[in-house]
Amino acid sequence: MSAIKGRITDGLYGLGWGAVKKLPEPAAEALFRTIADRAWKRRGKSVLRLESNLARVVPDAGPERLAELSRAGMRSYMRYWMESFRLPTWTPERIRASIDVTDAHLLTEGLDSGRGVVLALPHLGNWDLAGAWVTTDLKVPFTTVAERLKPESLYDRFVAYREGLGMEVLPHSGGAAFGTLARRLRAGGLVCLVADRDLSASGVEVSFFGATARMPAGPALLAQQTGALLLPVTLWYDGTPVMGARVHPAVGVPEEGTRAEKTAAMTQALADAFAGGIAEHPEDWHMLQRLWLDDLEPRGERT
């Protein structure tokens, strides 16, 4: 990314966090629906990639159905951004009223046990809102990892935003994050990781909607090394102002096998849980990048 483009990108995000939260909510909703629809009509690279990904999730969908799903997907994605720009101004009461969590007891009981909990999520719904619910309603701090963005000032904005919601944010690169996450878990803490797309090219191969994808090994490895509970979580919008969420039963550590074999089995179990949630709400899966191995660029280049 050029320096000029980076400054423009950073400035646009800064404008979003500064201006969008001041708009009346109906105006903000209408604005972001318009942005979504215009982006969808342009049929740029991200929209086409979203549609290609959705074609794997809903293999029997014809062109008209895929177009409907991708349009709904862009609206869902823009809802995520609209809510995220406004989240810093929401009261704890508003946050609690904006999410309905099924089987939250699996999380709270895990934390009460003192063994530490890893929550693993796909790019479904609004994971920042889910995190804000954890820190405000449960009053539990947690640690997460963020991909380093360019320019650095944009990454700093995201870190400040998430820290303002009560999260501890570690950079994905640099190699130190895993050790810090493990320490937090051994102390009985909570770690939340978005885990449906591998960013390191060294993740675990899984079967995902009938083809091979690569997902990060971190959640499974952390559970094995620290004894923490590994809980998949899925999120969705249902046409109301309230986002749905479900905490799924824990992914156990296999009793037999090498560490690599255990990691592969646990990561596949996560992929299966993610796939179930995505299949139920495909329009809320914000995957606008290449994911499956046979979609990747020949030299591992990703877009």
PDB file of C-alpha atoms in Angstrom:
ATOM      1  CA  MET A   1       0.000   0.000   0.000  1.00  0.00           C
ATOM      2  CA  SER A   2       1.418   3.389  -0.997  1.00  0.00           C
ATOM      3  CA  ALA A   3       1.917   6.054   1.662  1.00  0.00           C
ATOM      4  CA  ILE A   4      -0.746   8.265   0.071  1.00  0.00           C
ATOM      5  CA  LYS A   5      -3.275   5.448  -0.187  1.00  0.00           C
ATOM      6  CA  GLY A   6      -2.491   4.473   3.396  1.00  0.00           C
ATOM      7  CA  ARG A   7      -3.160   7.992   4.656  1.00  0.00           C
ATOM      8  CA  ILE A   8      -6.431   8.120   2.723  1.00  0.00           C
ATOM      9  CA  THR A   9      -7.518   4.739   4.132  1.00  0.00           C
ATOM     10  CA  ASP A  10      -6.613   5.759   7.667  1.00  0.00           C
ATOM     11  CA  GLY A  11      -8.412   9.065   7.227  1.00  0.00           C
ATOM     12  CA  LEU A  12     -11.593   7.342   6.016  1.00  0.00           C
ATOM     13  CA  TYR A  13     -11.653   5.015   9.007  1.00  0.00           C
ATOM     14  CA  GLY A  14     -11.005   7.970  11.287  1.00  0.00           C
ATOM     15  CA  LEU A  15     -13.925   9.795   9.678  1.00  0.00           C
ATOM     16  CA  GLY A  16     -16.103   6.740  10.236  1.00  0.00           C
ATOM     17  CA  TRP A  17     -15.337   6.499  13.925  1.00  0.00           C
ATOM     18  CA  GLY A  18     -15.639  10.255  14.332  1.00  0.00           C
ATOM     19  CA  ALA A  19     -18.746  11.036  12.272  1.00  0.00           C
ATOM     20  CA  VAL A  20     -20.908   7.924  11.972  1.00  0.00           C
ATOM     21  CA  LYS A  21     -21.460   7.606  15.706  1.00  0.00           C
ATOM     22  CA  LYS A  22     -22.917  11.131  15.715  1.00  0.00           C
ATOM     23  CA  LEU A  23     -25.576  10.394  13.088  1.00  0.00           C
ATOM     24  CA  PRO A  24     -29.133   9.528  14.113  1.00  0.00           C
ATOM     25  CA  GLU A  25     -29.394   5.759  14.005  1.00  0.00           C
ATOM     26  CA  PRO A  26     -31.957   5.576  11.147  1.00  0.00           C
ATOM     27  CA  ALA A  27     -29.724   7.834   9.056  1.00  0.00           C
ATOM     28  CA  ALA A  28     -26.658   5.681   9.780  1.00  0.00           C
ATOM     29  CA  GLU A  29     -28.544   2.509   8.878  1.00  0.00           C
ATOM     30  CA  ALA A  30     -29.799   4.009   5.611  1.00  0.00           C
ATOM     31  CA  LEU A  31     -26.323   5.295   4.734  1.00  0.00           C
ATOM     32  CA  PHE A  32     -24.663   1.924   5.205  1.00  0.00           C
ATOM     33  CA  ARG A  33     -27.384   0.073   3.305  1.00  0.00           C
ATOM     34  CA  THR A  34     -26.780   2.468   0.424  1.00  0.00           C
ATOM     35  CA  ILE A  35     -23.024   1.871   0.606  1.00  0.00           C
ATOM     36  CA  ALA A  36     -23.618  -1.879   0.597  1.00  0.00           C
ATOM     37  CA  ASP A  37     -25.975  -1.783  -2.367  1.00  0.00           C
ATOM     38  CA  ARG A  38     -23.667   0.428  -4.426  1.00  0.00           C
ATOM     39  CA  ALA A  39     -20.681  -1.794  -3.709  1.00  0.00           C
ATOM     40  CA  TRP A  40     -22.735  -4.850  -4.654  1.00  0.00           C
ATOM     41  CA  LYS A  41     -23.892  -3.288  -7.928  1.00  0.00           C
ATOM     42  CA  ARG A  42     -20.310  -2.449  -8.920  1.00  0.00           C
ATOM     43  CA  ARG A  43     -19.445  -6.148  -8.663  1.00  0.00           C
ATOM     44  CA  GLY A  44     -15.875  -5.489  -7.686  1.00  0.00           C
ATOM     45  CA  LYS A  45     -13.295  -8.066  -6.648  1.00  0.00           C
ATOM     46  CA  SER A  46     -14.498  -8.387  -3.055  1.00  0.00           C
ATOM     47  CA  VAL A  47     -18.140  -8.887  -4.051  1.00  0.00           C
ATOM     48  CA  LEU A  48     -17.205 -11.495  -6.642  1.00  0.00           C
ATOM     49  CA  ARG A  49     -15.052 -13.315  -4.100  1.00  0.00           C
ATOM     50  CA  LEU A  50     -17.888 -13.258  -1.558  1.00  0.00           C
ATOM     51  CA  GLU A  51     -20.235 -14.711  -4.165  1.00  0.00           C
ATOM     52  CA  SER A  52     -17.695 -17.394  -5.077  1.00  0.00           C
ATOM     53  CA  ASN A  53     -17.331 -18.348  -1.418  1.00  0.00           C
ATOM     54  CA  LEU A  54     -21.103 -18.434  -0.959  1.00  0.00           C
ATOM     55  CA  ALA A  55     -21.390 -20.750  -3.958  1.00  0.00           C
ATOM     56  CA  ARG A  56     -19.462 -23.345  -1.945  1.00  0.00           C
ATOM     57  CA  VAL A  57     -21.661 -22.832   1.116  1.00  0.00           C
ATOM     58  CA  VAL A  58     -24.898 -23.093  -0.886  1.00  0.00           C
ATOM     59  CA  PRO A  59     -23.881 -25.370  -3.779  1.00  0.00           C
ATOM     60  CA  ASP A  60     -27.401 -25.788  -5.156  1.00  0.00           C
ATOM     61  CA  ALA A  61     -27.990 -22.032  -5.449  1.00  0.00           C
ATOM     62  CA  GLY A  62     -28.442 -20.701  -8.962  1.00  0.00           C
ATOM     63  CA  PRO A  63     -27.145 -17.312 -10.173  1.00  0.00           C
ATOM     64  CA  GLU A  64     -30.226 -15.436  -8.968  1.00  0.00           C
ATOM     65  CA  ARG A  65     -30.061 -16.944  -5.484  1.00  0.00           C
ATOM     66  CA  LEU A  66     -26.316 -16.273  -5.252  1.00  0.00           C
ATOM     67  CA  ALA A  67     -26.881 -12.668  -6.257  1.00  0.00           C
ATOM     68  CA  GLU A  68     -29.515 -12.339  -3.520  1.00  0.00           C
ATOM     69  CA  LEU A  69     -27.151 -13.868  -0.977  1.00  0.00           C
ATOM     70  CA  SER A  70     -24.217 -11.674  -1.940  1.00  0.00           C
ATOM     71  CA  ARG A  71     -26.379  -8.533  -1.757  1.00  0.00           C
ATOM     72  CA  ALA A  72     -27.631  -9.575   1.678  1.00  0.00           C
ATOM     73  CA  GLY A  73     -24.025 -10.414   2.564  1.00  0.00           C
ATOM     74  CA  MET A  74     -22.821  -6.918   1.709  1.00  0.00           C
ATOM     75  CA  ARG A  75     -25.650  -5.407   3.749  1.00  0.00           C
ATOM     76  CA  SER A  76     -24.689  -7.631   6.674  1.00  0.00           C
ATOM     77  CA  TYR A  77     -21.022  -6.657   6.298  1.00  0.00           C
ATOM     78  CA  MET A  78     -21.901  -2.949   6.245  1.00  0.00           C
ATOM     79  CA  ARG A  79     -24.124  -3.455   9.298  1.00  0.00           C
ATOM     80  CA  TYR A  80     -21.040  -4.814  11.057  1.00  0.00           C
ATOM     81  CA  TRP A  81     -19.109  -1.631  10.206  1.00  0.00           C
ATOM     82  CA  MET A  82     -21.986   0.697  11.106  1.00  0.00           C
ATOM     83  CA  GLU A  83     -22.366  -0.982  14.501  1.00  0.00           C
ATOM     84  CA  SER A  84     -18.617  -1.038  15.079  1.00  0.00           C
ATOM     85  CA  PHE A  85     -18.242   2.675  14.382  1.00  0.00           C
ATOM     86  CA  ARG A  86     -21.050   3.360  16.880  1.00  0.00           C
ATOM     87  CA  LEU A  87     -20.173   0.772  19.555  1.00  0.00           C
ATOM     88  CA  PRO A  88     -17.917   3.089  21.601  1.00  0.00           C
ATOM     89  CA  THR A  89     -20.955   5.259  22.343  1.00  0.00           C
ATOM     90  CA  TRP A  90     -23.294   2.421  23.341  1.00  0.00           C
ATOM     91  CA  THR A  91     -24.218   2.043  26.985  1.00  0.00           C
ATOM     92  CA  PRO A  92     -23.870  -1.335  28.730  1.00  0.00           C
ATOM     93  CA  GLU A  93     -27.661  -1.569  28.635  1.00  0.00           C
ATOM     94  CA  ARG A  94     -27.692  -1.043  24.873  1.00  0.00           C
ATOM     95  CA  ILE A  95     -25.012  -3.674  24.377  1.00  0.00           C
ATOM     96  CA  ARG A  96     -26.911  -6.205  26.486  1.00  0.00           C
ATOM     97  CA  ALA A  97     -30.123  -5.488  24.574  1.00  0.00           C
ATOM     98  CA  SER A  98     -28.394  -5.934  21.204  1.00  0.00           C
ATOM     99  CA  ILE A  99     -27.339  -9.576  21.578  1.00  0.00           C
ATOM    100  CA  ASP A 100     -29.181 -12.754  22.556  1.00  0.00           C
ATOM    101  CA  VAL A 101     -26.770 -15.495  23.612  1.00  0.00           C
ATOM    102  CA  THR A 102     -27.840 -19.144  23.611  1.00  0.00           C
ATOM    103  CA  ASP A 103     -26.048 -21.513  26.026  1.00  0.00           C
ATOM    104  CA  ALA A 104     -23.975 -18.766  27.617  1.00  0.00           C
ATOM    105  CA  HIS A 105     -23.747 -21.067  30.652  1.00  0.00           C
ATOM    106  CA  LEU A 106     -21.117 -23.108  28.793  1.00  0.00           C
ATOM    107  CA  LEU A 107     -18.868 -20.054  28.889  1.00  0.00           C
ATOM    108  CA  THR A 108     -19.644 -18.901  32.412  1.00  0.00           C
ATOM    109  CA  GLU A 109     -19.300 -22.393  33.877  1.00  0.00           C
ATOM    110  CA  GLY A 110     -15.988 -22.831  32.097  1.00  0.00           C
ATOM    111  CA  LEU A 111     -14.689 -19.578  33.536  1.00  0.00           C
ATOM    112  CA  ASP A 112     -15.980 -20.471  36.995  1.00  0.00           C
ATOM    113  CA  SER A 113     -14.006 -23.709  36.835  1.00  0.00           C
ATOM    114  CA  GLY A 114     -10.789 -21.678  36.747  1.00  0.00           C
ATOM    115  CA  ARG A 115      -9.265 -23.644  33.881  1.00  0.00           C
ATOM    116  CA  GLY A 116      -9.311 -20.842  31.296  1.00  0.00           C
ATOM    117  CA  VAL A 117     -11.452 -20.660  28.155  1.00  0.00           C
ATOM    118  CA  VAL A 118     -10.662 -20.208  24.465  1.00  0.00           C
ATOM    119  CA  LEU A 119     -13.566 -18.894  22.393  1.00  0.00           C
ATOM    120  CA  ALA A 120     -13.098 -19.534  18.661  1.00  0.00           C
ATOM    121  CA  LEU A 121     -15.305 -17.724  16.141  1.00  0.00           C
ATOM    122  CA  PRO A 122     -15.657 -17.460  12.364  1.00  0.00           C
ATOM    123  CA  HIS A 123     -16.160 -14.142  10.551  1.00  0.00           C
ATOM    124  CA  LEU A 124     -19.901 -14.253  11.269  1.00  0.00           C
ATOM    125  CA  GLY A 125     -22.040 -11.333  12.416  1.00  0.00           C
ATOM    126  CA  ASN A 126     -20.326  -8.769  14.641  1.00  0.00           C
ATOM    127  CA  TRP A 127     -17.578 -10.316  16.746  1.00  0.00           C
ATOM    128  CA  ASP A 128     -16.736  -6.920  18.257  1.00  0.00           C
ATOM    129  CA  LEU A 129     -20.268  -6.648  19.637  1.00  0.00           C
ATOM    130  CA  ALA A 130     -19.947 -10.164  21.058  1.00  0.00           C
ATOM    131  CA  GLY A 131     -16.696  -9.117  22.701  1.00  0.00           C
ATOM    132  CA  ALA A 132     -18.288  -5.983  24.121  1.00  0.00           C
ATOM    133  CA  TRP A 133     -21.047  -8.162  25.613  1.00  0.00           C
ATOM    134  CA  VAL A 134     -18.418 -10.300  27.348  1.00  0.00           C
ATOM    135  CA  THR A 135     -16.654  -7.303  28.882  1.00  0.00           C
ATOM    136  CA  THR A 136     -19.787  -5.340  29.833  1.00  0.00           C
ATOM    137  CA  ASP A 137     -22.440  -7.929  30.695  1.00  0.00           C
ATOM    138  CA  LEU A 138     -20.227 -10.713  32.056  1.00  0.00           C
ATOM    139  CA  LYS A 139     -17.641  -8.153  33.202  1.00  0.00           C
ATOM    140  CA  VAL A 140     -14.873 -10.510  32.071  1.00  0.00           C
ATOM    141  CA  PRO A 141     -11.778  -9.050  30.370  1.00  0.00           C
ATOM    142  CA  PHE A 142     -10.242 -11.083  27.591  1.00  0.00           C
ATOM    143  CA  THR A 143      -7.270 -11.196  25.270  1.00  0.00           C
ATOM    144  CA  THR A 144      -7.408 -11.370  21.487  1.00  0.00           C
ATOM    145  CA  VAL A 145      -5.087 -11.100  18.512  1.00  0.00           C
ATOM    146  CA  ALA A 146      -5.312  -8.626  15.629  1.00  0.00           C
ATOM    147  CA  GLU A 147      -3.702  -8.802  12.206  1.00  0.00           C
ATOM    148  CA  ARG A 148      -1.218  -6.002  11.654  1.00  0.00           C
ATOM    149  CA  LEU A 149      -2.700  -3.576   9.151  1.00  0.00           C
ATOM    150  CA  LYS A 150      -1.059  -1.024   6.917  1.00  0.00           C
ATOM    151  CA  PRO A 151      -0.602   1.806   7.486  1.00  0.00           C
ATOM    152  CA  GLU A 152       0.513   1.351  11.085  1.00  0.00           C
ATOM    153  CA  SER A 153      -1.718   4.229  12.125  1.00  0.00           C
ATOM    154  CA  LEU A 154      -4.758   2.226  10.980  1.00  0.00           C
ATOM    155  CA  TYR A 155      -3.668  -0.757  13.070  1.00  0.00           C
ATOM    156  CA  ASP A 156      -3.259   1.603  16.034  1.00  0.00           C
ATOM    157  CA  ARG A 157      -6.829   2.852  15.501  1.00  0.00           C
ATOM    158  CA  PHE A 158      -8.189  -0.698  15.618  1.00  0.00           C
ATOM    159  CA  VAL A 159      -6.196  -1.539  18.731  1.00  0.00           C
ATOM    160  CA  ALA A 160      -7.382   1.629  20.496  1.00  0.00           C
ATOM    161  CA  TYR A 161     -10.969   0.914  19.458  1.00  0.00           C
ATOM    162  CA  ARG A 162     -10.929  -2.648  20.786  1.00  0.00           C
ATOM    163  CA  GLU A 163      -9.041  -1.739  23.931  1.00  0.00           C
ATOM    164  CA  GLY A 164     -11.713   0.900  24.521  1.00  0.00           C
ATOM    165  CA  LEU A 165     -14.240  -1.946  24.550  1.00  0.00           C
ATOM    166  CA  GLY A 166     -12.261  -3.726  27.272  1.00  0.00           C
ATOM    167  CA  MET A 167     -10.130  -6.108  25.205  1.00  0.00           C
ATOM    168  CA  GLU A 168      -6.409  -6.766  25.459  1.00  0.00           C
ATOM    169  CA  VAL A 169      -5.144  -6.818  21.860  1.00  0.00           C
ATOM    170  CA  LEU A 170      -1.919  -8.522  20.777  1.00  0.00           C
ATOM    171  CA  PRO A 171      -0.359  -8.224  17.306  1.00  0.00           C
ATOM    172  CA  HIS A 172      -0.678 -11.353  15.173  1.00  0.00           C
ATOM    173  CA  SER A 173       2.894 -11.076  13.904  1.00  0.00           C
ATOM    174  CA  GLY A 174       6.048 -11.232  15.949  1.00  0.00           C
ATOM    175  CA  GLY A 175       5.694 -14.683  17.533  1.00  0.00           C
ATOM    176  CA  ALA A 176       5.144 -13.495  21.102  1.00  0.00           C
ATOM    177  CA  ALA A 177       1.355 -13.651  21.075  1.00  0.00           C
ATOM    178  CA  PHE A 178       1.071 -17.406  21.692  1.00  0.00           C
ATOM    179  CA  GLY A 179       3.096 -17.286  24.892  1.00  0.00           C
ATOM    180  CA  THR A 180       1.059 -14.383  26.255  1.00  0.00           C
ATOM    181  CA  LEU A 181      -2.218 -16.128  25.403  1.00  0.00           C
ATOM    182  CA  ALA A 182      -1.020 -19.283  27.146  1.00  0.00           C
ATOM    183  CA  ARG A 183      -0.153 -17.316  30.287  1.00  0.00           C
ATOM    184  CA  ARG A 184      -3.578 -15.691  30.346  1.00  0.00           C
ATOM    185  CA  LEU A 185      -5.253 -19.103  30.062  1.00  0.00           C
ATOM    186  CA  ARG A 186      -3.119 -20.736  32.753  1.00  0.00           C
ATOM    187  CA  ALA A 187      -4.232 -17.916  35.043  1.00  0.00           C
ATOM    188  CA  GLY A 188      -7.861 -18.869  34.368  1.00  0.00           C
ATOM    189  CA  GLY A 189      -8.460 -16.090  31.832  1.00  0.00           C
ATOM    190  CA  LEU A 190     -10.403 -15.810  28.609  1.00  0.00           C
ATOM    191  CA  VAL A 191      -8.986 -15.730  25.079  1.00  0.00           C
ATOM    192  CA  CYS A 192     -11.125 -14.962  22.003  1.00  0.00           C
ATOM    193  CA  LEU A 193      -9.847 -15.756  18.500  1.00  0.00           C
ATOM    194  CA  VAL A 194     -11.398 -15.371  15.048  1.00  0.00           C
ATOM    195  CA  ALA A 195     -10.298 -18.691  13.611  1.00  0.00           C
ATOM    196  CA  ASP A 196     -11.802 -19.531  10.216  1.00  0.00           C
ATOM    197  CA  ARG A 197      -8.965 -18.220   8.029  1.00  0.00           C
ATOM    198  CA  ASP A 198      -5.284 -18.976   8.421  1.00  0.00           C
ATOM    199  CA  LEU A 199      -3.040 -15.937   8.061  1.00  0.00           C
ATOM    200  CA  SER A 200       0.296 -17.689   8.497  1.00  0.00           C
ATOM    201  CA  ALA A 201       0.164 -20.307   5.711  1.00  0.00           C
ATOM    202  CA  SER A 202       1.165 -22.838   8.390  1.00  0.00           C
ATOM    203  CA  GLY A 203      -2.259 -23.737   9.659  1.00  0.00           C
ATOM    204  CA  VAL A 204      -4.172 -26.999   9.689  1.00  0.00           C
ATOM    205  CA  GLU A 205      -5.875 -28.372   6.595  1.00  0.00           C
ATOM    206  CA  VAL A 206      -9.567 -29.101   7.172  1.00  0.00           C
ATOM    207  CA  SER A 207     -12.498 -30.270   5.111  1.00  0.00           C
ATOM    208  CA  PHE A 208     -14.832 -27.286   4.837  1.00  0.00           C
ATOM    209  CA  PHE A 209     -17.993 -27.427   2.746  1.00  0.00           C
ATOM    210  CA  GLY A 210     -16.573 -30.298   0.733  1.00  0.00           C
ATOM    211  CA  ALA A 211     -13.158 -28.836  -0.090  1.00  0.00           C
ATOM    212  CA  THR A 212      -9.856 -28.280   1.687  1.00  0.00           C
ATOM    213  CA  ALA A 213      -9.209 -25.040   3.556  1.00  0.00           C
ATOM    214  CA  ARG A 214      -6.563 -24.058   6.057  1.00  0.00           C
ATOM    215  CA  MET A 215      -7.436 -22.828   9.551  1.00  0.00           C
ATOM    216  CA  PRO A 216      -5.186 -21.681  12.384  1.00  0.00           C
ATOM    217  CA  ALA A 217      -3.812 -24.271  14.796  1.00  0.00           C
ATOM    218  CA  GLY A 218      -3.649 -21.801  17.677  1.00  0.00           C
ATOM    219  CA  PRO A 219      -6.983 -22.509  19.410  1.00  0.00           C
ATOM    220  CA  ALA A 220      -6.375 -26.266  19.510  1.00  0.00           C
ATOM    221  CA  LEU A 221      -2.745 -25.913  20.577  1.00  0.00           C
ATOM    222  CA  LEU A 222      -3.635 -23.483  23.358  1.00  0.00           C
ATOM    223  CA  ALA A 223      -6.285 -25.860  24.704  1.00  0.00           C
ATOM    224  CA  GLN A 224      -3.834 -28.767  24.657  1.00  0.00           C
ATOM    225  CA  GLN A 225      -0.947 -26.923  26.284  1.00  0.00           C
ATOM    226  CA  THR A 226      -2.892 -25.096  28.996  1.00  0.00           C
ATOM    227  CA  GLY A 227      -5.858 -27.354  29.743  1.00  0.00           C
ATOM    228  CA  ALA A 228      -8.244 -24.561  28.754  1.00  0.00           C
ATOM    229  CA  LEU A 229     -11.745 -25.255  27.517  1.00  0.00           C
ATOM    230  CA  LEU A 230     -12.158 -24.735  23.747  1.00  0.00           C
ATOM    231  CA  LEU A 231     -15.620 -23.416  22.851  1.00  0.00           C
ATOM    232  CA  PRO A 232     -16.785 -22.633  19.295  1.00  0.00           C
ATOM    233  CA  VAL A 233     -19.126 -19.655  18.940  1.00  0.00           C
ATOM    234  CA  THR A 234     -21.329 -18.657  16.012  1.00  0.00           C
ATOM    235  CA  LEU A 235     -23.137 -15.353  15.461  1.00  0.00           C
ATOM    236  CA  TRP A 236     -25.898 -14.176  13.149  1.00  0.00           C
ATOM    237  CA  TYR A 237     -28.363 -11.420  12.336  1.00  0.00           C
ATOM    238  CA  ASP A 238     -32.032 -12.340  12.031  1.00  0.00           C
ATOM    239  CA  GLY A 239     -33.594  -9.230  10.540  1.00  0.00           C
ATOM    240  CA  THR A 240     -34.016  -7.481  13.896  1.00  0.00           C
ATOM    241  CA  PRO A 241     -31.767  -5.049  15.801  1.00  0.00           C
ATOM    242  CA  VAL A 242     -30.694  -7.997  17.990  1.00  0.00           C
ATOM    243  CA  MET A 243     -27.796 -10.247  16.993  1.00  0.00           C
ATOM    244  CA  GLY A 244     -28.035 -13.929  17.830  1.00  0.00           C
ATOM    245  CA  ALA A 245     -25.127 -15.879  19.306  1.00  0.00           C
ATOM    246  CA  ARG A 246     -24.602 -19.499  20.273  1.00  0.00           C
ATOM    247  CA  VAL A 247     -21.887 -21.018  22.450  1.00  0.00           C
ATOM    248  CA  HIS A 248     -21.336 -24.569  21.220  1.00  0.00           C
ATOM    249  CA  PRO A 249     -20.264 -27.553  23.348  1.00  0.00           C
ATOM    250  CA  ALA A 250     -16.574 -27.805  24.060  1.00  0.00           C
ATOM    251  CA  VAL A 251     -14.159 -29.387  21.614  1.00  0.00           C
ATOM    252  CA  GLY A 252     -12.329 -32.013  23.632  1.00  0.00           C
ATOM    253  CA  VAL A 253      -8.696 -33.025  23.369  1.00  0.00           C
ATOM    254  CA  PRO A 254      -8.443 -36.560  21.880  1.00  0.00           C
ATOM    255  CA  GLU A 255      -7.073 -39.108  24.298  1.00  0.00           C
ATOM    256  CA  GLU A 256      -4.755 -40.687  21.716  1.00  0.00           C
ATOM    257  CA  GLY A 257      -2.517 -39.492  18.917  1.00  0.00           C
ATOM    258  CA  THR A 258       0.432 -37.190  18.430  1.00  0.00           C
ATOM    259  CA  ARG A 259       0.141 -33.486  19.117  1.00  0.00           C
ATOM    260  CA  ALA A 260      -0.242 -32.855  15.380  1.00  0.00           C
ATOM    261  CA  GLU A 261      -2.981 -35.482  15.106  1.00  0.00           C
ATOM    262  CA  LYS A 262      -4.841 -34.054  18.092  1.00  0.00           C
ATOM    263  CA  THR A 263      -4.530 -30.542  16.688  1.00  0.00           C
ATOM    264  CA  ALA A 264      -5.874 -31.682  13.317  1.00  0.00           C
ATOM    265  CA  ALA A 265      -8.872 -33.425  14.898  1.00  0.00           C
ATOM    266  CA  MET A 266      -9.724 -30.456  17.120  1.00  0.00           C
ATOM    267  CA  THR A 267      -9.379 -27.939  14.303  1.00  0.00           C
ATOM    268  CA  GLN A 268     -11.644 -30.078  12.123  1.00  0.00           C
ATOM    269  CA  ALA A 269     -14.209 -30.093  14.934  1.00  0.00           C
ATOM    270  CA  LEU A 270     -14.036 -26.291  15.033  1.00  0.00           C
ATOM    271  CA  ALA A 271     -14.458 -26.156  11.250  1.00  0.00           C
ATOM    272  CA  ASP A 272     -17.535 -28.381  11.517  1.00  0.00           C
ATOM    273  CA  ALA A 273     -19.099 -26.118  14.155  1.00  0.00           C
ATOM    274  CA  PHE A 274     -18.334 -23.053  12.066  1.00  0.00           C
ATOM    275  CA  ALA A 275     -19.794 -24.698   8.970  1.00  0.00           C
ATOM    276  CA  GLY A 276     -23.050 -25.417  10.783  1.00  0.00           C
ATOM    277  CA  GLY A 277     -23.472 -21.775  11.780  1.00  0.00           C
ATOM    278  CA  ILE A 278     -22.445 -20.476   8.356  1.00  0.00           C
ATOM    279  CA  ALA A 279     -24.822 -22.844   6.560  1.00  0.00           C
ATOM    280  CA  GLU A 280     -27.709 -21.570   8.687  1.00  0.00           C
ATOM    281  CA  HIS A 281     -26.841 -17.906   8.044  1.00  0.00           C
ATOM    282  CA  PRO A 282     -24.646 -17.733   4.911  1.00  0.00           C
ATOM    283  CA  GLU A 283     -25.411 -14.055   4.296  1.00  0.00           C
ATOM    284  CA  ASP A 284     -23.776 -13.156   7.626  1.00  0.00           C
ATOM    285  CA  TRP A 285     -20.425 -14.784   6.805  1.00  0.00           C
ATOM    286  CA  HIS A 286     -18.134 -11.878   5.984  1.00  0.00           C
ATOM    287  CA  MET A 287     -15.519 -13.800   4.016  1.00  0.00           C
ATOM    288  CA  LEU A 288     -14.494 -11.495   1.186  1.00  0.00           C
ATOM    289  CA  GLN A 289     -11.076 -13.141   0.749  1.00  0.00           C
ATOM    290  CA  ARG A 290      -9.804 -16.385  -0.722  1.00  0.00           C
ATOM    291  CA  LEU A 291     -10.110 -19.266   1.729  1.00  0.00           C
ATOM    292  CA  TRP A 292     -10.038 -22.688   0.035  1.00  0.00           C
ATOM    293  CA  LEU A 293      -6.679 -23.986  -1.091  1.00  0.00           C
ATOM    294  CA  ASP A 294      -7.711 -24.454  -4.699  1.00  0.00           C
ATOM    295  CA  ASP A 295      -8.773 -20.786  -4.819  1.00  0.00           C
ATOM    296  CA  LEU A 296      -5.408 -19.456  -3.655  1.00  0.00           C
ATOM    297  CA  GLU A 297      -2.932 -17.815  -5.980  1.00  0.00           C
ATOM    298  CA  PRO A 298      -0.294 -20.205  -7.369  1.00  0.00           C
ATOM    299  CA  ARG A 299       2.512 -18.693  -5.273  1.00  0.00           C
ATOM    300  CA  GLY A 300       0.493 -18.482  -2.077  1.00  0.00           C
ATOM    301  CA  GLU A 301      -0.432 -14.886  -2.797  1.00  0.00           C
ATOM    302  CA  ARG A 302      -3.734 -13.927  -1.216  1.00  0.00           C
ATOM    303  CA  THR A 303      -6.249 -11.248  -2.067  1.00  0.00           C
TER     304      THR A 303
END
